[in-house]
PDB file of C-alpha atoms and ligand atoms in Angstrom:
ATOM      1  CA  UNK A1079      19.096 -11.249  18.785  1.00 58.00           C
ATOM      2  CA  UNK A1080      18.387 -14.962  20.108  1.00 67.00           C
ATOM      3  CA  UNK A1081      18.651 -16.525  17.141  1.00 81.00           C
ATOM      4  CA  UNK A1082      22.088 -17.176  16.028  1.00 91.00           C
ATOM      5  CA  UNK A1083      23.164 -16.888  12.275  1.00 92.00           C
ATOM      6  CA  UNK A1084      24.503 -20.196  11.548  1.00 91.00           C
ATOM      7  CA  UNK A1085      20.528 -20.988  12.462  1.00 93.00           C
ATOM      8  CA  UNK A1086      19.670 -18.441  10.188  1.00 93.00           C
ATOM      9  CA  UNK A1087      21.660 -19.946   7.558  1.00 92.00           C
ATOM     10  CA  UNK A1088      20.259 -23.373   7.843  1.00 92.00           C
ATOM     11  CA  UNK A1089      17.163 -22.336   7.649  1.00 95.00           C
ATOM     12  CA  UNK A1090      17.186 -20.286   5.161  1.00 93.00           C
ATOM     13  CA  UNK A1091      19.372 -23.178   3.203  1.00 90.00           C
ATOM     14  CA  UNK A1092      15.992 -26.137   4.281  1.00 92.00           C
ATOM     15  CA  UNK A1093      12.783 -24.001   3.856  1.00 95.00           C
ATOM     16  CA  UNK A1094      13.861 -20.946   2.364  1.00 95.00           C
ATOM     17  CA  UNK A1095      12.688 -18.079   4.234  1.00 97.00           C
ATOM     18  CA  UNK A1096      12.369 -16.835   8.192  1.00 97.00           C
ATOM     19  CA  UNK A1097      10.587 -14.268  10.410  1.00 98.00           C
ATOM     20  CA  UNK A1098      12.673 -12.869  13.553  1.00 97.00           C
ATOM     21  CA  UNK A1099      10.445 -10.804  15.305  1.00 97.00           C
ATOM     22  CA  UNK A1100      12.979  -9.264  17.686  1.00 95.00           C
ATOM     23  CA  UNK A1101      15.995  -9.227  15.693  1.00 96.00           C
ATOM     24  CA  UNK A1102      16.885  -5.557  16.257  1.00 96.00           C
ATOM     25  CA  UNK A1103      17.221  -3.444  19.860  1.00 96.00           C
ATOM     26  CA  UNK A1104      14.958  -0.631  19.404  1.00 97.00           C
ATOM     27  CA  UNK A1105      18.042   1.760  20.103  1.00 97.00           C
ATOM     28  CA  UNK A1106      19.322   0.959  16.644  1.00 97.00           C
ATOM     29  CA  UNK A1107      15.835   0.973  15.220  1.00 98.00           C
ATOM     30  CA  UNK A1108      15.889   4.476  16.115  1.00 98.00           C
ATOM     31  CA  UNK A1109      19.616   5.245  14.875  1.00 98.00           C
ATOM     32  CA  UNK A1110      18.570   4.022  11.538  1.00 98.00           C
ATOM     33  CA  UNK A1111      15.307   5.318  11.469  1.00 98.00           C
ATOM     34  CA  UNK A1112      16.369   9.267  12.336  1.00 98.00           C
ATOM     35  CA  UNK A1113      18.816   8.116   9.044  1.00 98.00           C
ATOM     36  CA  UNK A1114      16.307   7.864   7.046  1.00 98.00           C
ATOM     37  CA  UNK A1115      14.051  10.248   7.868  1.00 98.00           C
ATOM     38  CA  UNK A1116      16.925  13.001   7.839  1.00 98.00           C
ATOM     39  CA  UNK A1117      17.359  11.546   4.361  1.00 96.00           C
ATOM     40  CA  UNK A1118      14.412  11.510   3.523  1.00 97.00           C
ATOM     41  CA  UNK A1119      13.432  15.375   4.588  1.00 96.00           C
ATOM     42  CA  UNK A1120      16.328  16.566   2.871  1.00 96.00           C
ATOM     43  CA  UNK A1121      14.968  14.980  -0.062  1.00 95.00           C
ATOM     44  CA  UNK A1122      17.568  12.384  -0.860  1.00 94.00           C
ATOM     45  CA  UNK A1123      14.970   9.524  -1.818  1.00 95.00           C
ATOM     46  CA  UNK A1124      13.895   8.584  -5.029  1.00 92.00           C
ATOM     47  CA  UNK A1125      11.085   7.037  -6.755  1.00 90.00           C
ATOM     48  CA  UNK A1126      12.099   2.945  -6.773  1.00 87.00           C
ATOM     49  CA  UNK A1127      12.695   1.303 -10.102  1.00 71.00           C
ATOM     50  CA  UNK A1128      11.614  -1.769 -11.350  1.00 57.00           C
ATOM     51  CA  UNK A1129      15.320  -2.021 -12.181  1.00 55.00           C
ATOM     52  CA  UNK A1130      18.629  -0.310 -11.705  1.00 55.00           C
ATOM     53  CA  UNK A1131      21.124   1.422 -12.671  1.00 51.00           C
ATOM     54  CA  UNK A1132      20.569   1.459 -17.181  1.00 46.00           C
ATOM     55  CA  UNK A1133      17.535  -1.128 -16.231  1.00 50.00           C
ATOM     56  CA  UNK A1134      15.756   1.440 -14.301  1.00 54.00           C
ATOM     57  CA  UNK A1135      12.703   2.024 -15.155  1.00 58.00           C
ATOM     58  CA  UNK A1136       9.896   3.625 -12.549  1.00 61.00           C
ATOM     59  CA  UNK A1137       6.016   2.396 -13.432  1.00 69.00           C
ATOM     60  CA  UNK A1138       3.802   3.381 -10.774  1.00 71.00           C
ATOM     61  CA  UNK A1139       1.399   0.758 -11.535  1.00 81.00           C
ATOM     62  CA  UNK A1140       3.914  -1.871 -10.380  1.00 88.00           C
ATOM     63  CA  UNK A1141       5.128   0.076  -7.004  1.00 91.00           C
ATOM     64  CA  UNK A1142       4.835   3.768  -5.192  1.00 92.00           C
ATOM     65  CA  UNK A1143       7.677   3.360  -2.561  1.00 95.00           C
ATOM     66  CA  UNK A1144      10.729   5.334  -2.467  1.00 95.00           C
ATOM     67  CA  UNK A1145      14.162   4.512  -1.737  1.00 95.00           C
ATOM     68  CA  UNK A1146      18.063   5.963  -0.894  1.00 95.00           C
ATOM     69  CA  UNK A1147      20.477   3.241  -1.910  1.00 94.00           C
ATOM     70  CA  UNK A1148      23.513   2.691   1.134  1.00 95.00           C
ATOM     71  CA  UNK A1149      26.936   2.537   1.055  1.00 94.00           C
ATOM     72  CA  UNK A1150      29.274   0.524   3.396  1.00 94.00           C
ATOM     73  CA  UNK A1151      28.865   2.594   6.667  1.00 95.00           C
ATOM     74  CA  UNK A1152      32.405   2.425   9.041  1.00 95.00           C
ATOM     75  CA  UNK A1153      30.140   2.793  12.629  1.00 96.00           C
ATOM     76  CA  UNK A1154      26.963   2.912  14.540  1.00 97.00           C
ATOM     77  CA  UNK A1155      23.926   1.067  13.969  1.00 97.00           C
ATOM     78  CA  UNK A1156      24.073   0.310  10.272  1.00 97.00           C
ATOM     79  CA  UNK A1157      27.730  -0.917   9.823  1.00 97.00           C
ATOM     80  CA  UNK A1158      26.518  -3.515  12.874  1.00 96.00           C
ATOM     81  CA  UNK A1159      23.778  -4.943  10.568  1.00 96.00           C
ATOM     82  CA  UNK A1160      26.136  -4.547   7.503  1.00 95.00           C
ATOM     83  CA  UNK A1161      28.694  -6.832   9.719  1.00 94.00           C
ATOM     84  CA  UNK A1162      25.414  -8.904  10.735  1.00 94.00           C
ATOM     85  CA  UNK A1163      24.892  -9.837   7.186  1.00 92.00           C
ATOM     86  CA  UNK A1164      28.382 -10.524   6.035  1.00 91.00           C
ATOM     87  CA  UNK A1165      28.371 -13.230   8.897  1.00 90.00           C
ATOM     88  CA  UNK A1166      25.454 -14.307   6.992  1.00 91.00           C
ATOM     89  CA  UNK A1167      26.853 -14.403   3.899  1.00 89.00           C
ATOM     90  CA  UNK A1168      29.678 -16.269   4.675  1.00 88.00           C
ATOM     91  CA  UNK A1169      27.695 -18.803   6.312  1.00 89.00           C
ATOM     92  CA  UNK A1170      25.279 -19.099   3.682  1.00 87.00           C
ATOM     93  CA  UNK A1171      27.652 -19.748   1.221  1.00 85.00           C
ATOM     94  CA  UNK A1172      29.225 -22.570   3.325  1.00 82.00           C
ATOM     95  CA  UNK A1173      25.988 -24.023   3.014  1.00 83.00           C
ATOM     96  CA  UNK A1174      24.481 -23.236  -0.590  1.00 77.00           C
ATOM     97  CA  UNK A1175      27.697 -22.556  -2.420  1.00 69.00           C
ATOM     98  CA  UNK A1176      26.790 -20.008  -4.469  1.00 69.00           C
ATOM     99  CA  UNK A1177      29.895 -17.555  -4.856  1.00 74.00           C
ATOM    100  CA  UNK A1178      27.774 -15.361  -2.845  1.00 73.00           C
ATOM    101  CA  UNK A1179      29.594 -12.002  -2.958  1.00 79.00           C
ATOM    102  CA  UNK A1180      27.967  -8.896  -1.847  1.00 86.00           C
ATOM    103  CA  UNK A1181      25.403  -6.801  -0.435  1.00 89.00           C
ATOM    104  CA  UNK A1182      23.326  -4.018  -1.597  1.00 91.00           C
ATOM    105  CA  UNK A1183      20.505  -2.354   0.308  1.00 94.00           C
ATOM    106  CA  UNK A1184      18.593   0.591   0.610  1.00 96.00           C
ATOM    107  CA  UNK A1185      16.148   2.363   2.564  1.00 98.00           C
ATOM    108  CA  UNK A1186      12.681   2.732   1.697  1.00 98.00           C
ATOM    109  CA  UNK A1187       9.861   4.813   2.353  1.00 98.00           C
ATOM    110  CA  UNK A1188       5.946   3.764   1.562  1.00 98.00           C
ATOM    111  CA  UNK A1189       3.945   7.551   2.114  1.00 97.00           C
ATOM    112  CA  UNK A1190       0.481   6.986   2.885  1.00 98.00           C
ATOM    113  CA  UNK A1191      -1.380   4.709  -0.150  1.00 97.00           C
ATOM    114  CA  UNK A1192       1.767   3.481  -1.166  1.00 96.00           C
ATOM    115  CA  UNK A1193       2.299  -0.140  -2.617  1.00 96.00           C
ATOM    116  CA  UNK A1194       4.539  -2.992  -4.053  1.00 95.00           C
ATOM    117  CA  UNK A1195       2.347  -5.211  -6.276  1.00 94.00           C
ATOM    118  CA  UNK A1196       3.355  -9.040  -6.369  1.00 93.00           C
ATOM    119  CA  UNK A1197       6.376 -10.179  -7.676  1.00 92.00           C
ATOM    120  CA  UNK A1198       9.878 -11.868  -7.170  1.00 91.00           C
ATOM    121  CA  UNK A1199      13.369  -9.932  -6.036  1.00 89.00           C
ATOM    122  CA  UNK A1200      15.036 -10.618  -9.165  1.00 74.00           C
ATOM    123  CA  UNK A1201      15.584  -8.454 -12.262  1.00 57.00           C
ATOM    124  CA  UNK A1202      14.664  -9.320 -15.793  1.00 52.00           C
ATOM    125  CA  UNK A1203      17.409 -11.887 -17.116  1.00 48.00           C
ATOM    126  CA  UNK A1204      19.777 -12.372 -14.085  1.00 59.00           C
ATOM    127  CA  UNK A1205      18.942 -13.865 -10.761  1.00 56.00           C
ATOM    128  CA  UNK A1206      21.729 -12.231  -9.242  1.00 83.00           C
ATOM    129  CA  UNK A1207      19.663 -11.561  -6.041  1.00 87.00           C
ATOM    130  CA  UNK A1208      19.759 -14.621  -3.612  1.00 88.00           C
ATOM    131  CA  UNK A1209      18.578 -13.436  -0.352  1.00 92.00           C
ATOM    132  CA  UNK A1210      16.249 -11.234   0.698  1.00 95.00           C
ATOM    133  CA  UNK A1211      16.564  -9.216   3.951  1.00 97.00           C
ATOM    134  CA  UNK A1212      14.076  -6.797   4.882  1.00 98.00           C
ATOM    135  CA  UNK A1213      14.084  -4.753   8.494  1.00 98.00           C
ATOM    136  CA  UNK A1214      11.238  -2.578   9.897  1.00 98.00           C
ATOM    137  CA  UNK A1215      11.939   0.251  11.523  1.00 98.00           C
ATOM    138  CA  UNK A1216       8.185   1.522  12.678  1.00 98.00           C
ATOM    139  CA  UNK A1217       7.251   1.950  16.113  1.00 98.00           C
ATOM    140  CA  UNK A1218       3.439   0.928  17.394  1.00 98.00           C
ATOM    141  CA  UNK A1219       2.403   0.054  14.474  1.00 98.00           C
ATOM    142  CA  UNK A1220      -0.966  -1.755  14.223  1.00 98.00           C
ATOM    143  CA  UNK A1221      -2.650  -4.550  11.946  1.00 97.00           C
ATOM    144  CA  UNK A1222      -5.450  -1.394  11.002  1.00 98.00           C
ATOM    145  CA  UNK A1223      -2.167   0.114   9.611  1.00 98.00           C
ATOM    146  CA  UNK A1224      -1.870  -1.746   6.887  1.00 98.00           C
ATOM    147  CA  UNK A1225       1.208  -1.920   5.001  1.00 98.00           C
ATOM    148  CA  UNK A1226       1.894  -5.721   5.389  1.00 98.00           C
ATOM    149  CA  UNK A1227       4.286  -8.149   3.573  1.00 98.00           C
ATOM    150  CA  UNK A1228       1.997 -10.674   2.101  1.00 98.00           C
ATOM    151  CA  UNK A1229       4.268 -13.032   1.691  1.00 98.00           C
ATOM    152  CA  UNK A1230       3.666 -16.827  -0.179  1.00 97.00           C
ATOM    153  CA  UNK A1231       5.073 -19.607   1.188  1.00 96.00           C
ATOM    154  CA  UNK A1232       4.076 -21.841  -1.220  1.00 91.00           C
ATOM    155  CA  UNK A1233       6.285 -20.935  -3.754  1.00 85.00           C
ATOM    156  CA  UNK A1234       3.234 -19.603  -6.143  1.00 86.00           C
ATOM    157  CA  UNK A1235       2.417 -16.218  -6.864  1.00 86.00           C
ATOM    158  CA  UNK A1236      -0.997 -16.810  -5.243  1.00 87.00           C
ATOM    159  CA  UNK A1237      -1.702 -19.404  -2.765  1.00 92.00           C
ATOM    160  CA  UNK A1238      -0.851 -19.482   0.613  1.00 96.00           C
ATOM    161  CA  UNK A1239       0.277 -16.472   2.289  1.00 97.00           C
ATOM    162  CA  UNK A1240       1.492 -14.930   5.530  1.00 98.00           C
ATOM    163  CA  UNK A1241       1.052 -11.385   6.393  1.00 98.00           C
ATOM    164  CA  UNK A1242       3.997  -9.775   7.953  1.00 98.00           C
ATOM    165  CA  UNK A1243       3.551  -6.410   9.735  1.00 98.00           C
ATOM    166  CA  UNK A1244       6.386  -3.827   9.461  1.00 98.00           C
ATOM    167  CA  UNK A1245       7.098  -3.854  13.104  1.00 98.00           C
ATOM    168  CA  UNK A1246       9.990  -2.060  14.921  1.00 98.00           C
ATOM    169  CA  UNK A1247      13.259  -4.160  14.927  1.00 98.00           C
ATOM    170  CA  UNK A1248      11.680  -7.162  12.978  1.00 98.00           C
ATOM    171  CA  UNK A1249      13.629  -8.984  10.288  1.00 97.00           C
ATOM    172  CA  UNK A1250      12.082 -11.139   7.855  1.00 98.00           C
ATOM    173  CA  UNK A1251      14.912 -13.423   4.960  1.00 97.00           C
ATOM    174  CA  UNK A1252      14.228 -15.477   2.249  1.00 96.00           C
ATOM    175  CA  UNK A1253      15.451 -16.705  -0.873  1.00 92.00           C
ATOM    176  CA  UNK A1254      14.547 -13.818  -3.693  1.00 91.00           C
ATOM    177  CA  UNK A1255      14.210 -16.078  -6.395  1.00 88.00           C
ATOM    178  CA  UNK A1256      11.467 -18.326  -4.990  1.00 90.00           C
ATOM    179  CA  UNK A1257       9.170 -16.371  -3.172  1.00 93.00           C
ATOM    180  CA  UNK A1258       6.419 -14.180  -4.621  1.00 94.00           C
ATOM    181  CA  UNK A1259       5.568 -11.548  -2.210  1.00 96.00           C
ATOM    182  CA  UNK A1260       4.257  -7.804  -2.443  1.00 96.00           C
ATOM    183  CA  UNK A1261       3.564  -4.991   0.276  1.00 98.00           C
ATOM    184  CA  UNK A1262       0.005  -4.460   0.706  1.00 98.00           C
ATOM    185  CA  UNK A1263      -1.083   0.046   0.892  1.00 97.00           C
ATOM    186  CA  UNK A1264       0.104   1.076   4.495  1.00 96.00           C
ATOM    187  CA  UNK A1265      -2.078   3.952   6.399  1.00 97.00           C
ATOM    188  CA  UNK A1266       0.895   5.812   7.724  1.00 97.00           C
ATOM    189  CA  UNK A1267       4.683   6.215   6.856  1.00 98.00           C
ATOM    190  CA  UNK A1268       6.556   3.117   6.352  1.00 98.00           C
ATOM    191  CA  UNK A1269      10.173   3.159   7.084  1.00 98.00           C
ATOM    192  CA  UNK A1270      12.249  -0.312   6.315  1.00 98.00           C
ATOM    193  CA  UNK A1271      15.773  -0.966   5.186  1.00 98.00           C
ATOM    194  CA  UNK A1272      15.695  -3.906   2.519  1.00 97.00           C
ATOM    195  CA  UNK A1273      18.747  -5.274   0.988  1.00 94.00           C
ATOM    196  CA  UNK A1274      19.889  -8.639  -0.543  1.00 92.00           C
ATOM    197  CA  UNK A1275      23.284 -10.744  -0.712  1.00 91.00           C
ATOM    198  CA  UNK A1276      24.021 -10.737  -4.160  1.00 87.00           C
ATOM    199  CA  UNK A1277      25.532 -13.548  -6.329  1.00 83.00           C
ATOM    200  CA  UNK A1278      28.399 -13.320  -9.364  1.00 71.00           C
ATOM    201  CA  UNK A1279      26.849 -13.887 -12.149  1.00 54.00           C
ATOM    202  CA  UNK A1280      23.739 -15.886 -12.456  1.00 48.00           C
ATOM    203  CA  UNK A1281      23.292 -18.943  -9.657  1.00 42.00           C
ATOM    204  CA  UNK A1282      19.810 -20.269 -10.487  1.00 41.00           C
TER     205      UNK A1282
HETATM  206  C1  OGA B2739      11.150  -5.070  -1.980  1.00 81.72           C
HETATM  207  C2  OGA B2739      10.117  -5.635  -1.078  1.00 81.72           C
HETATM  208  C3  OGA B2739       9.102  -5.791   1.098  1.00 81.72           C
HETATM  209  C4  OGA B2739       8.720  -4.952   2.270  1.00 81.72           C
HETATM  210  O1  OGA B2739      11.643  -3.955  -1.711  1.00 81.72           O
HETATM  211  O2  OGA B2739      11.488  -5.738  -2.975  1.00 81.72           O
HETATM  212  O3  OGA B2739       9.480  -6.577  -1.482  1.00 81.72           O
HETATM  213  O4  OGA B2739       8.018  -5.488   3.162  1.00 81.72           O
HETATM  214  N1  OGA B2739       9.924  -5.123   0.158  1.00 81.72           N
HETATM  215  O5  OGA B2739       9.081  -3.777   2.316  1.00 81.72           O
HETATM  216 MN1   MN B2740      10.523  -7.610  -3.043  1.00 81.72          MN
END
């Protein structure tokens, strides 16, 4: 990684959202990847919610992925980005003060076809979700793969946009109350590990 995480912070504290294309070795790409996909062949997965937990509640309509919640891991590739993001965290809060607290994530898999329509990272009636971290794990993929993040930077839920392809090792943060985004139908299997730092309570 060449950018360091109290630049992360900041940034993500000013204008709200950031793209680092290299962020993981593909090494641990691969670690986490082969995690998934054993997962994911033995069946673990399971279709995403809208919600979670008593709030779950799967519509199709809104999104097709599917995903195997994490716990704390104690080595290898995913208890380095676990550590990764706790550095965040407590930088983050330095900066926002926002009680931030904790961090959930899960992988997800998009099968061929599959979609998440527009929308923000925060549940009906609590904004407990501040940041957003997603990480790619796909090798060579291409833009005639499909599957991007159309994200909007504008802060609407329709003007301007960037397109983010899930690329190998690529990170991409931003604040999950403020920016609408959705994942556009992919072409192949898309692997990527999303999670978010999590707030007590409601913070805005
Ligand atoms: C999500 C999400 C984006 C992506 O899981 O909430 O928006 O690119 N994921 O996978
Ligand atoms: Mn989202």
């Amino acid at each position: 990684m060449t950018v360091d995480v109290e630049t992360i912070a900041d940034t993500l504290a000013d204008k709200g959202w950031i793209v680092l294309p290299d962020f993981l070795p593909l090494e641990q790409v691969r670690e986490l990847r082969e995690q998934a996909r054993t997962q994911w062949d033995e069946g673990a997965f399971h279709a995403a919610g809208i919600g979670r937990g008593q709030e779950l509640n799967v519509d199709e309509s809104i999104r097709s992925d599917y995903v195997q919640w994490l716990e704390r891991a104690e080595q290898g590739a995913l208890a380095d980005y676990q550590t990764f993001i706790e550095d965040l965290r407590v930088n983050l809060n330095r900066l926002l003060y926002l009680g931030l607290f904790e961090f959930e994530s899960h992988f997800a898999v998009y099968p061929p076809g599959a979609f998440y329509r527009r929308h923000l990272d925060n549940f009906r009636g609590t904004s407990a979700r501040i940041v957003t971290a997603v990480l790619y794990l796909n090798e060579n993929w291409q833009e005639s793969d499909c599957g991007q993040l159309r994200f909007y930077t504008d802060g609407s839920d329709g003007g301007e946009y960037v397109d983010i392809y899930p690329h190998a090792g690529q990170l991409v943060l931003f604040r999950s109350a403020k920016f609408w985004h959705e994942v556009m139908p992919a072409r192949r299997e898309r692997f990527s590990l999303t999670g978010w730092v999590r707030a007590r309570g409601s913070a805005f």
